[in-house]
mmCIF file of C-alpha atoms and ligand atoms in Angstrom:
data_model
loop_
_atom_site.group_PDB
_atom_site.id
_atom_site.type_symbol
_atom_site.label_atom_id
_atom_site.label_comp_id
_atom_site.label_asym_id
_atom_site.label_seq_id
_atom_site.Cartn_x
_atom_site.Cartn_y
_atom_site.Cartn_z
ATOM 1 C CA MET T 86 -0.088 0.033 -0.092
ATOM 2 C CA PRO T 87 1.177 3.665 -0.616
ATOM 3 C CA VAL T 88 2.438 5.276 2.333
ATOM 4 C CA ALA T 89 -0.691 6.482 4.698
ATOM 5 C CA ASP T 90 -1.934 9.866 3.577
ATOM 6 C CA TYR T 91 -3.656 12.165 6.071
ATOM 7 C CA ALA T 92 -7.101 10.634 5.918
ATOM 8 C CA THR T 93 -5.914 7.213 5.921
ATOM 9 C CA TYR T 94 -3.482 7.989 9.158
ATOM 10 C CA CYS T 95 -6.708 9.451 10.664
ATOM 11 C CA GLY T 96 -8.378 6.367 10.023
ATOM 12 C CA MET T 97 -5.477 3.894 11.600
ATOM 13 C CA LEU T 98 -5.685 6.477 14.724
ATOM 14 C CA ASP T 99 -9.467 6.450 14.970
ATOM 15 C CA ARG T 100 -9.485 2.288 14.735
ATOM 16 C CA ALA T 101 -6.456 2.560 17.218
ATOM 17 C CA ARG T 102 -8.186 4.156 20.124
ATOM 18 C CA ALA T 103 -11.603 2.689 19.669
ATOM 19 C CA GLY T 104 -10.136 -0.788 19.421
ATOM 20 C CA ARG T 105 -7.409 -0.081 22.225
ATOM 21 C CA PHE T 106 -4.330 -0.937 20.398
ATOM 22 C CA ALA T 107 -1.431 1.060 19.185
ATOM 23 C CA TYR T 108 0.893 0.956 16.539
ATOM 24 C CA PRO T 109 4.420 0.460 16.827
ATOM 25 C CA ALA T 110 6.439 3.292 15.846
ATOM 26 C CA VAL T 111 10.047 1.994 14.963
ATOM 27 C CA ASN T 112 13.358 4.349 14.366
ATOM 28 C CA VAL T 113 14.866 3.589 11.095
ATOM 29 C CA THR T 114 18.129 4.553 10.117
ATOM 30 C CA SER T 115 19.217 2.682 6.969
ATOM 31 C CA LEU T 116 17.351 1.091 3.763
ATOM 32 C CA THR T 117 17.511 -2.476 5.669
ATOM 33 C CA THR T 118 15.966 -1.447 8.888
ATOM 34 C CA ALA T 119 13.229 0.323 7.244
ATOM 35 C CA ASN T 120 12.831 -2.920 5.072
ATOM 36 C CA ALA T 121 12.818 -4.918 8.285
ATOM 37 C CA VAL T 122 9.880 -2.729 9.782
ATOM 38 C CA LEU T 123 7.860 -3.355 6.578
ATOM 39 C CA LYS T 124 8.511 -6.786 6.212
ATOM 40 C CA GLY T 125 7.665 -7.494 10.045
ATOM 41 C CA LEU T 126 4.182 -5.759 9.472
ATOM 42 C CA ALA T 127 3.134 -7.365 6.758
ATOM 43 C CA ALA T 128 3.989 -10.690 8.379
ATOM 44 C CA CYS T 129 1.500 -10.232 11.142
ATOM 45 C CA GLY T 130 -0.899 -8.182 9.365
ATOM 46 C CA SER T 131 -0.355 -5.097 11.204
ATOM 47 C CA ASP T 132 -0.373 -1.198 10.041
ATOM 48 C CA GLY T 133 2.396 0.825 11.391
ATOM 49 C CA ILE T 134 4.651 3.662 11.332
ATOM 50 C CA ILE T 135 8.397 4.198 10.260
ATOM 51 C CA GLN T 136 10.070 7.143 11.998
ATOM 52 C CA VAL T 137 13.639 8.794 11.978
ATOM 53 C CA SER T 138 15.406 10.848 14.532
ATOM 54 C CA THR T 139 17.700 13.692 13.538
ATOM 55 C CA GLY T 140 20.530 11.602 14.440
ATOM 56 C CA GLY T 141 19.412 8.859 12.481
ATOM 57 C CA ALA T 142 18.717 10.884 9.482
ATOM 58 C CA ALA T 143 22.346 12.127 9.667
ATOM 59 C CA PHE T 144 23.694 8.979 9.686
ATOM 60 C CA ALA T 145 21.381 7.812 6.791
ATOM 61 C CA SER T 146 22.899 10.579 4.561
ATOM 62 C CA GLY T 147 26.245 9.026 5.026
ATOM 63 C CA THR T 148 29.129 9.480 7.623
ATOM 64 C CA ALA T 149 30.983 12.198 5.357
ATOM 65 C CA VAL T 150 27.748 14.104 4.343
ATOM 66 C CA LYS T 151 26.121 14.361 8.065
ATOM 67 C CA ASP T 152 22.996 16.037 6.277
ATOM 68 C CA MET T 153 19.718 15.130 8.564
ATOM 69 C CA VAL T 154 17.457 16.549 6.110
ATOM 70 C CA LEU T 155 18.982 14.699 3.120
ATOM 71 C CA GLY T 156 19.053 11.727 5.340
ATOM 72 C CA ALA T 157 15.325 11.955 6.307
ATOM 73 C CA ILE T 158 14.498 12.400 2.814
ATOM 74 C CA SER T 159 16.232 9.881 1.301
ATOM 75 C CA ILE T 160 14.739 7.038 3.941
ATOM 76 C CA ALA T 161 11.392 8.513 3.219
ATOM 77 C CA GLU T 162 11.854 8.378 -0.548
ATOM 78 C CA HIS T 163 12.785 4.503 -0.240
ATOM 79 C CA VAL T 164 9.850 3.782 2.111
ATOM 80 C CA HIS T 165 7.487 5.601 -0.715
ATOM 81 C CA ARG T 166 9.076 3.514 -3.540
ATOM 82 C CA VAL T 167 9.010 0.206 -1.765
ATOM 83 C CA ALA T 168 5.912 0.310 0.565
ATOM 84 C CA ASP T 169 3.434 -0.421 -2.257
ATOM 85 C CA ARG T 170 4.976 -4.000 -2.207
ATOM 86 C CA TYR T 171 3.728 -4.819 1.093
ATOM 87 C CA PRO T 172 -0.312 -5.090 1.956
ATOM 88 C CA ILE T 173 0.037 -2.837 4.905
ATOM 89 C CA HIS T 174 0.087 0.855 5.598
ATOM 90 C CA VAL T 175 2.853 2.850 6.854
ATOM 91 C CA ALA T 176 2.913 6.651 8.071
ATOM 92 C CA LEU T 177 6.070 8.240 8.085
ATOM 93 C CA HIS T 178 7.296 10.091 11.176
ATOM 94 C CA THR T 179 10.196 12.341 12.615
ATOM 95 C CA ASP T 180 11.094 11.713 15.812
ATOM 96 C CA HIS T 181 12.214 14.505 18.520
ATOM 97 C CA CYS T 182 12.963 17.549 17.116
ATOM 98 C CA GLN T 183 13.843 20.080 20.173
ATOM 99 C CA ALA T 184 13.085 23.758 19.123
ATOM 100 C CA ASP T 185 16.660 24.686 18.395
ATOM 101 C CA LYS T 186 16.836 22.080 15.632
ATOM 102 C CA LEU T 187 13.076 23.030 14.278
ATOM 103 C CA GLN T 188 14.827 25.186 11.649
ATOM 104 C CA LYS T 189 17.795 23.029 10.915
ATOM 105 C CA PHE T 190 15.298 19.930 10.663
ATOM 106 C CA VAL T 191 11.502 19.834 10.782
ATOM 107 C CA LEU T 192 10.758 22.928 9.053
ATOM 108 C CA PRO T 193 12.859 22.065 5.830
ATOM 109 C CA LEU T 194 11.094 18.804 5.559
ATOM 110 C CA VAL T 195 7.720 20.762 5.828
ATOM 111 C CA GLU T 196 9.248 23.057 3.066
ATOM 112 C CA GLU T 197 9.754 20.059 1.378
ATOM 113 C CA THR T 198 6.220 18.415 1.571
ATOM 114 C CA GLU T 199 4.853 22.054 0.714
ATOM 115 C CA ARG T 200 6.875 21.883 -2.484
ATOM 116 C CA ARG T 201 5.711 18.362 -3.318
ATOM 117 C CA ARG T 202 2.103 19.338 -2.504
ATOM 118 C CA ALA T 203 2.295 22.441 -4.812
ATOM 119 C CA ALA T 204 3.572 20.004 -7.663
ATOM 120 C CA GLY T 205 0.702 17.693 -7.177
ATOM 121 C CA ARG T 206 2.819 14.985 -5.486
ATOM 122 C CA PRO T 207 2.129 13.323 -2.022
ATOM 123 C CA ASN T 208 3.581 14.348 1.413
ATOM 124 C CA LEU T 209 6.804 13.548 1.999
ATOM 125 C CA PHE T 210 6.212 12.850 6.008
ATOM 126 C CA THR T 211 3.061 11.644 7.404
ATOM 127 C CA GLY T 212 3.795 13.606 10.488
ATOM 128 C CA HIS T 213 6.562 15.209 12.650
ATOM 129 C CA MET T 214 7.357 15.436 16.120
ATOM 130 C CA PHE T 215 8.321 18.898 17.793
ATOM 131 C CA ASP T 216 9.505 18.329 21.236
ATOM 132 C CA GLY T 217 9.461 21.299 23.479
ATOM 133 C CA SER T 218 9.527 19.353 26.669
ATOM 134 C CA ALA T 219 12.476 20.846 28.205
ATOM 135 C CA LEU T 220 10.737 24.328 27.906
ATOM 136 C CA PRO T 221 8.249 25.932 30.267
ATOM 137 C CA LEU T 222 4.603 24.483 29.331
ATOM 138 C CA GLN T 223 3.608 27.923 28.042
ATOM 139 C CA GLU T 224 6.749 28.408 25.867
ATOM 140 C CA ASN T 225 6.461 24.728 24.723
ATOM 141 C CA LEU T 226 2.734 25.560 23.526
ATOM 142 C CA ASP T 227 3.749 28.916 21.991
ATOM 143 C CA LEU T 228 5.768 27.215 19.454
ATOM 144 C CA ALA T 229 3.417 24.101 18.932
ATOM 145 C CA VAL T 230 0.510 26.200 18.009
ATOM 146 C CA PRO T 231 1.851 28.071 14.926
ATOM 147 C CA LEU T 232 3.510 24.905 13.819
ATOM 148 C CA ARG T 233 0.175 23.103 14.006
ATOM 149 C CA ASP T 234 -1.546 25.534 12.015
ATOM 150 C CA ARG T 235 1.198 25.463 9.532
ATOM 151 C CA PHE T 236 1.108 21.662 9.391
ATOM 152 C CA SER T 237 -2.633 21.794 8.983
ATOM 153 C CA LYS T 238 -2.224 23.422 5.655
ATOM 154 C CA SER T 239 -0.517 20.512 4.286
ATOM 155 C CA ASP T 240 -2.357 17.867 6.146
ATOM 156 C CA LEU T 241 0.612 16.820 8.390
ATOM 157 C CA VAL T 242 0.118 15.454 11.777
ATOM 158 C CA LEU T 243 1.974 17.368 14.583
ATOM 159 C CA GLU T 244 3.401 14.926 17.615
ATOM 160 C CA ILE T 245 4.191 17.277 20.720
ATOM 161 C CA GLU T 246 5.452 16.065 24.392
ATOM 162 C CA VAL T 247 4.744 17.792 27.687
ATOM 163 C CA GLY T 248 6.556 16.379 30.740
ATOM 164 C CA ALA T 249 9.970 14.752 30.205
ATOM 165 C CA VAL T 250 10.885 11.268 28.845
ATOM 166 C CA GLY T 251 14.045 9.987 31.386
ATOM 167 C CA GLY T 252 16.889 8.280 30.030
ATOM 168 C CA GLU T 253 18.758 9.002 26.773
ATOM 169 C CA GLU T 254 18.036 9.038 22.954
ATOM 170 C CA ASP T 255 20.159 10.019 20.264
ATOM 171 C CA GLY T 256 22.625 11.733 22.779
ATOM 172 C CA VAL T 257 19.903 13.882 24.584
ATOM 173 C CA ARG T 258 19.528 12.960 28.074
ATOM 174 C CA ALA T 259 16.728 14.337 30.312
ATOM 175 C CA THR T 260 17.973 16.114 33.151
ATOM 176 C CA ALA T 261 17.503 14.679 36.775
ATOM 177 C CA ALA T 262 15.093 17.519 37.394
ATOM 178 C CA ALA T 263 12.793 16.754 34.277
ATOM 179 C CA LYS T 264 9.440 16.341 34.955
ATOM 180 C CA LEU T 265 8.737 12.517 34.342
ATOM 181 C CA TYR T 266 5.131 12.607 35.353
ATOM 182 C CA THR T 267 2.518 14.730 33.218
ATOM 183 C CA THR T 268 -0.330 16.141 35.378
ATOM 184 C CA PRO T 269 -4.028 16.632 34.044
ATOM 185 C CA GLU T 270 -3.447 20.312 34.387
ATOM 186 C CA ASP T 271 -0.719 20.251 31.966
ATOM 187 C CA THR T 272 -2.358 18.238 29.391
ATOM 188 C CA LEU T 273 -5.824 20.347 29.967
ATOM 189 C CA GLU T 274 -3.731 23.492 28.985
ATOM 190 C CA VAL T 275 -2.739 21.686 25.852
ATOM 191 C CA ALA T 276 -5.962 20.566 25.253
ATOM 192 C CA ARG T 277 -7.312 24.562 25.976
ATOM 193 C CA ARG T 278 -4.286 26.013 23.482
ATOM 194 C CA LEU T 279 -4.473 23.311 20.863
ATOM 195 C CA LYS T 280 -8.310 23.848 20.784
ATOM 196 C CA ALA T 281 -8.422 27.521 19.736
ATOM 197 C CA SER T 282 -6.391 26.652 16.878
ATOM 198 C CA ASP T 283 -8.493 23.938 15.349
ATOM 199 C CA GLY T 284 -6.758 22.376 12.743
ATOM 200 C CA ALA T 285 -5.056 18.842 12.043
ATOM 201 C CA ARG T 286 -5.090 16.040 14.281
ATOM 202 C CA TYR T 287 -2.030 16.159 16.848
ATOM 203 C CA LEU T 288 -0.542 13.571 18.928
ATOM 204 C CA LEU T 289 0.543 13.870 22.349
ATOM 205 C CA ALA T 290 3.218 12.305 24.083
ATOM 206 C CA ALA T 291 2.531 12.854 27.752
ATOM 207 C CA THR T 292 4.765 11.130 30.218
ATOM 208 C CA PHE T 293 4.044 8.543 32.941
ATOM 209 C CA GLY T 294 7.426 7.780 34.171
ATOM 210 C CA ASN T 295 8.594 6.489 30.676
ATOM 211 C CA VAL T 296 12.270 6.177 29.942
ATOM 212 C CA HIS T 297 14.256 5.888 26.961
ATOM 213 C CA GLY T 298 16.554 2.837 26.663
ATOM 214 C CA VAL T 299 16.188 -0.543 28.719
ATOM 215 C CA TYR T 300 17.164 -0.814 32.015
ATOM 216 C CA GLN T 301 16.998 -3.524 34.827
ATOM 217 C CA PRO T 302 13.423 -4.662 36.072
ATOM 218 C CA GLY T 303 12.486 -2.032 38.870
ATOM 219 C CA HIS T 304 14.348 0.833 37.561
ATOM 220 C CA VAL T 305 11.240 2.316 35.879
ATOM 221 C CA LYS T 306 7.870 3.040 37.664
ATOM 222 C CA LEU T 307 5.429 3.502 34.850
ATOM 223 C CA LYS T 308 2.329 4.897 36.159
ATOM 224 C CA PRO T 309 -0.235 4.433 32.929
ATOM 225 C CA SER T 310 -3.172 5.598 35.361
ATOM 226 C CA ILE T 311 -1.990 9.191 34.745
ATOM 227 C CA LEU T 312 -3.114 8.994 31.302
ATOM 228 C CA ARG T 313 -6.715 8.136 32.648
ATOM 229 C CA ASP T 314 -6.562 10.940 34.913
ATOM 230 C CA CYS T 315 -5.607 13.342 31.833
ATOM 231 C CA GLN T 316 -8.512 11.631 29.631
ATOM 232 C CA ARG T 317 -10.907 12.092 31.890
ATOM 233 C CA ALA T 318 -10.122 15.407 32.839
ATOM 234 C CA VAL T 319 -10.162 16.819 29.395
ATOM 235 C CA ALA T 320 -13.627 14.848 28.523
ATOM 236 C CA ALA T 321 -15.203 16.505 31.560
ATOM 237 C CA GLU T 322 -14.080 20.056 30.356
ATOM 238 C CA PHE T 323 -14.338 19.847 26.866
ATOM 239 C CA GLY T 324 -16.296 16.785 25.978
ATOM 240 C CA ASP T 325 -15.563 13.580 24.734
ATOM 241 C CA ALA T 326 -14.579 14.545 21.297
ATOM 242 C CA SER T 327 -11.425 16.253 22.981
ATOM 243 C CA ARG T 328 -9.884 12.719 24.189
ATOM 244 C CA PHE T 329 -6.405 12.565 23.352
ATOM 245 C CA TYR T 330 -4.436 10.433 21.036
ATOM 246 C CA PHE T 331 -1.293 9.367 23.188
ATOM 247 C CA VAL T 332 1.938 8.542 22.473
ATOM 248 C CA PHE T 333 4.006 6.303 24.493
ATOM 249 C CA HIS T 334 7.949 7.053 24.417
ATOM 250 C CA GLY T 335 10.594 4.810 25.958
ATOM 251 C CA GLY T 336 8.579 1.826 25.278
ATOM 252 C CA SER T 337 11.645 -0.461 24.970
ATOM 253 C CA GLY T 338 11.772 -3.035 27.806
ATOM 254 C CA SER T 339 8.047 -2.006 29.152
ATOM 255 C CA GLU T 340 5.973 -4.630 31.099
ATOM 256 C CA LEU T 341 3.185 -6.164 29.059
ATOM 257 C CA ARG T 342 0.546 -5.022 32.076
ATOM 258 C CA ASP T 343 1.878 -1.432 31.753
ATOM 259 C CA ILE T 344 1.475 -1.607 27.859
ATOM 260 C CA HIS T 345 -1.979 -2.620 27.819
ATOM 261 C CA GLU T 346 -3.005 -0.640 30.640
ATOM 262 C CA ALA T 347 -1.828 2.541 28.637
ATOM 263 C CA LEU T 348 -3.382 1.006 25.362
ATOM 264 C CA ASP T 349 -6.888 1.220 27.190
ATOM 265 C CA TYR T 350 -6.549 4.871 28.316
ATOM 266 C CA GLY T 351 -5.997 6.064 24.496
ATOM 267 C CA VAL T 352 -2.101 5.523 23.525
ATOM 268 C CA VAL T 353 -2.199 5.016 19.718
ATOM 269 C CA LYS T 354 1.413 5.102 18.938
ATOM 270 C CA MET T 355 4.387 3.701 20.791
ATOM 271 C CA ASN T 356 8.012 4.502 20.132
ATOM 272 C CA VAL T 357 10.475 1.461 20.051
ATOM 273 C CA ASP T 358 13.776 2.153 19.193
ATOM 274 C CA THR T 359 16.338 0.233 21.746
ATOM 275 C CA ASP T 360 14.593 -3.221 21.297
ATOM 276 C CA MET T 361 14.862 -2.863 17.600
ATOM 277 C CA GLN T 362 18.650 -1.980 17.791
ATOM 278 C CA TYR T 363 19.352 -5.042 20.055
ATOM 279 C CA ALA T 364 17.357 -7.448 18.009
ATOM 280 C CA PHE T 365 19.056 -6.175 14.694
ATOM 281 C CA THR T 366 22.666 -6.418 16.319
ATOM 282 C CA ARG T 367 22.057 -9.586 18.173
ATOM 283 C CA ALA T 368 21.727 -11.452 14.940
ATOM 284 C CA ILE T 369 25.049 -9.728 13.444
ATOM 285 C CA ALA T 370 26.865 -10.841 16.522
ATOM 286 C CA GLY T 371 25.445 -14.433 16.147
ATOM 287 C CA HIS T 372 26.621 -14.564 12.681
ATOM 288 C CA CYS T 373 30.221 -13.319 13.571
ATOM 289 C CA PHE T 374 30.711 -15.376 16.779
ATOM 290 C CA SER T 375 29.786 -18.731 15.334
ATOM 291 C CA ASN T 376 31.491 -17.907 11.731
ATOM 292 C CA TYR T 377 34.669 -16.374 13.588
ATOM 293 C CA ALA T 378 37.101 -17.828 10.915
ATOM 294 C CA GLY T 379 34.933 -17.010 8.017
ATOM 295 C CA VAL T 380 34.362 -13.406 8.734
ATOM 296 C CA LEU T 381 38.093 -12.748 9.764
ATOM 297 C CA LYS T 382 41.061 -13.939 7.838
ATOM 298 C CA VAL T 383 42.682 -15.684 10.789
ATOM 299 C CA ASP T 384 46.132 -16.329 10.625
ATOM 300 C CA GLY T 385 46.803 -15.814 7.213
ATOM 301 C CA ASP T 386 43.963 -17.498 5.942
ATOM 302 C CA VAL T 387 41.479 -16.366 3.338
ATOM 303 C CA GLY T 388 38.097 -16.381 5.512
ATOM 304 C CA ASP T 389 34.779 -17.214 3.563
ATOM 305 C CA LYS T 390 33.602 -14.946 1.178
ATOM 306 C CA LYS T 391 29.915 -15.943 1.754
ATOM 307 C CA ALA T 392 30.372 -15.344 5.847
ATOM 308 C CA TYR T 393 31.696 -11.653 5.360
ATOM 309 C CA ASP T 394 29.564 -10.453 2.241
ATOM 310 C CA PRO T 395 27.392 -8.137 4.398
ATOM 311 C CA ARG T 396 24.330 -9.077 2.897
ATOM 312 C CA SER T 397 24.850 -12.371 4.886
ATOM 313 C CA TYR T 398 24.326 -11.008 8.166
ATOM 314 C CA LEU T 399 22.159 -8.156 7.298
ATOM 315 C CA ALA T 400 19.405 -10.361 5.942
ATOM 316 C CA LEU T 401 19.902 -12.159 9.145
ATOM 317 C CA ALA T 402 19.672 -8.856 11.095
ATOM 318 C CA GLU T 403 16.926 -7.846 8.983
ATOM 319 C CA ASP T 404 14.887 -10.982 9.835
ATOM 320 C CA ALA T 405 15.441 -10.741 13.566
ATOM 321 C CA MET T 406 14.305 -7.008 13.751
ATOM 322 C CA ALA T 407 11.019 -8.252 11.686
ATOM 323 C CA ALA T 408 10.495 -10.596 14.274
ATOM 324 C CA ARG T 409 10.903 -8.199 16.926
ATOM 325 C CA VAL T 410 8.441 -5.927 15.209
ATOM 326 C CA VAL T 411 6.143 -8.949 14.944
ATOM 327 C CA GLN T 412 6.503 -9.249 18.707
ATOM 328 C CA ALA T 413 5.861 -5.663 19.165
ATOM 329 C CA ALA T 414 2.586 -5.380 17.279
ATOM 330 C CA THR T 415 1.321 -8.324 18.923
ATOM 331 C CA ASP T 416 2.061 -6.626 22.299
ATOM 332 C CA LEU T 417 0.237 -3.557 21.118
ATOM 333 C CA ARG T 418 -2.450 -5.512 19.682
ATOM 334 C CA SER T 419 -2.422 -4.177 16.292
ATOM 335 C CA ALA T 420 -1.476 -7.629 14.950
ATOM 336 C CA GLY T 421 -3.997 -8.529 12.374
ATOM 337 C CA MET T 422 -5.723 -5.226 12.653
ATOM 338 C CA ALA T 423 -4.494 -3.653 9.414
ATOM 339 C CA LEU T 424 -6.955 -1.425 7.228
ATOM 340 C CA VAL T 425 -8.209 -3.759 4.525
ATOM 341 C CA ALA T 426 -6.924 -2.802 1.102
ATOM 342 C CA SER T 427 -9.493 -0.507 -0.633
HETATM 343 ZN ZN1 ZN M 882 10.842 9.583 22.597
#
């Protein structure tokens, strides 16, 4: 199926919230990892989301070039070209973009979509995240509201974050003083400010103790009930139609019961990065350790071309990551829920 357009993506999000499931949103940094997501989603009949971080996009452009806009466009172009070969829908997102990177990352990508639309072509991305969670709430929303107005004109979905996700992603670390638990008052203010600009769909990453990365059991204290309290507060104040579409960041390594509780409270997108990184690398490590004398030219030997051909281990890595995508979709109850081809 082609990459989800705005109407298709809104349909996906509505079905997820009503059906209490969420889409895996998987970070990719290369053709192979993007293909792994598509393969995994197709294998289990799940729609999903492919996303690119600033660092991942810079990497994708080549280590000599390090141009995050160019890398994001390259990956998105690839997904647009191959998505038709898979019987599921994917949306394309960009991940965390802090206020100081908007001019260098998200806005040039929005301009690219604006140019494409003017030429009668589909959007480059389906949605972009602006992460103003390090700012005071009003400053965060002062930036989010005009972004959303601009996004609306091009059918782009805005994802914002209030509170702060702990841990580290892409070299950005939340500070110890960061607000790891959002409050209903914060999210009411989000609804109030974004309601006044009645535009395209937005997604809200509200934090409930989530942490980027994977830690030993007991380190992370998730409180999904915060999301329930936020939904209750916004429904009471602005009506049922104002209920949020939540995003669960730092989903890797979470307990299944916490994930399922979060789905019950309106999480429709769960970002999974760390678990995918491990699945991919684990397959390569397994190949190298079990074909030691093949991948290396030990003691002047010639090695084994079949073992050190990058395709041999990258295909294994693609399969392993695809299998991890199937597990994520199963955990998130999106497996088997793909929109039927129209
Ligand atoms: Zn995140």
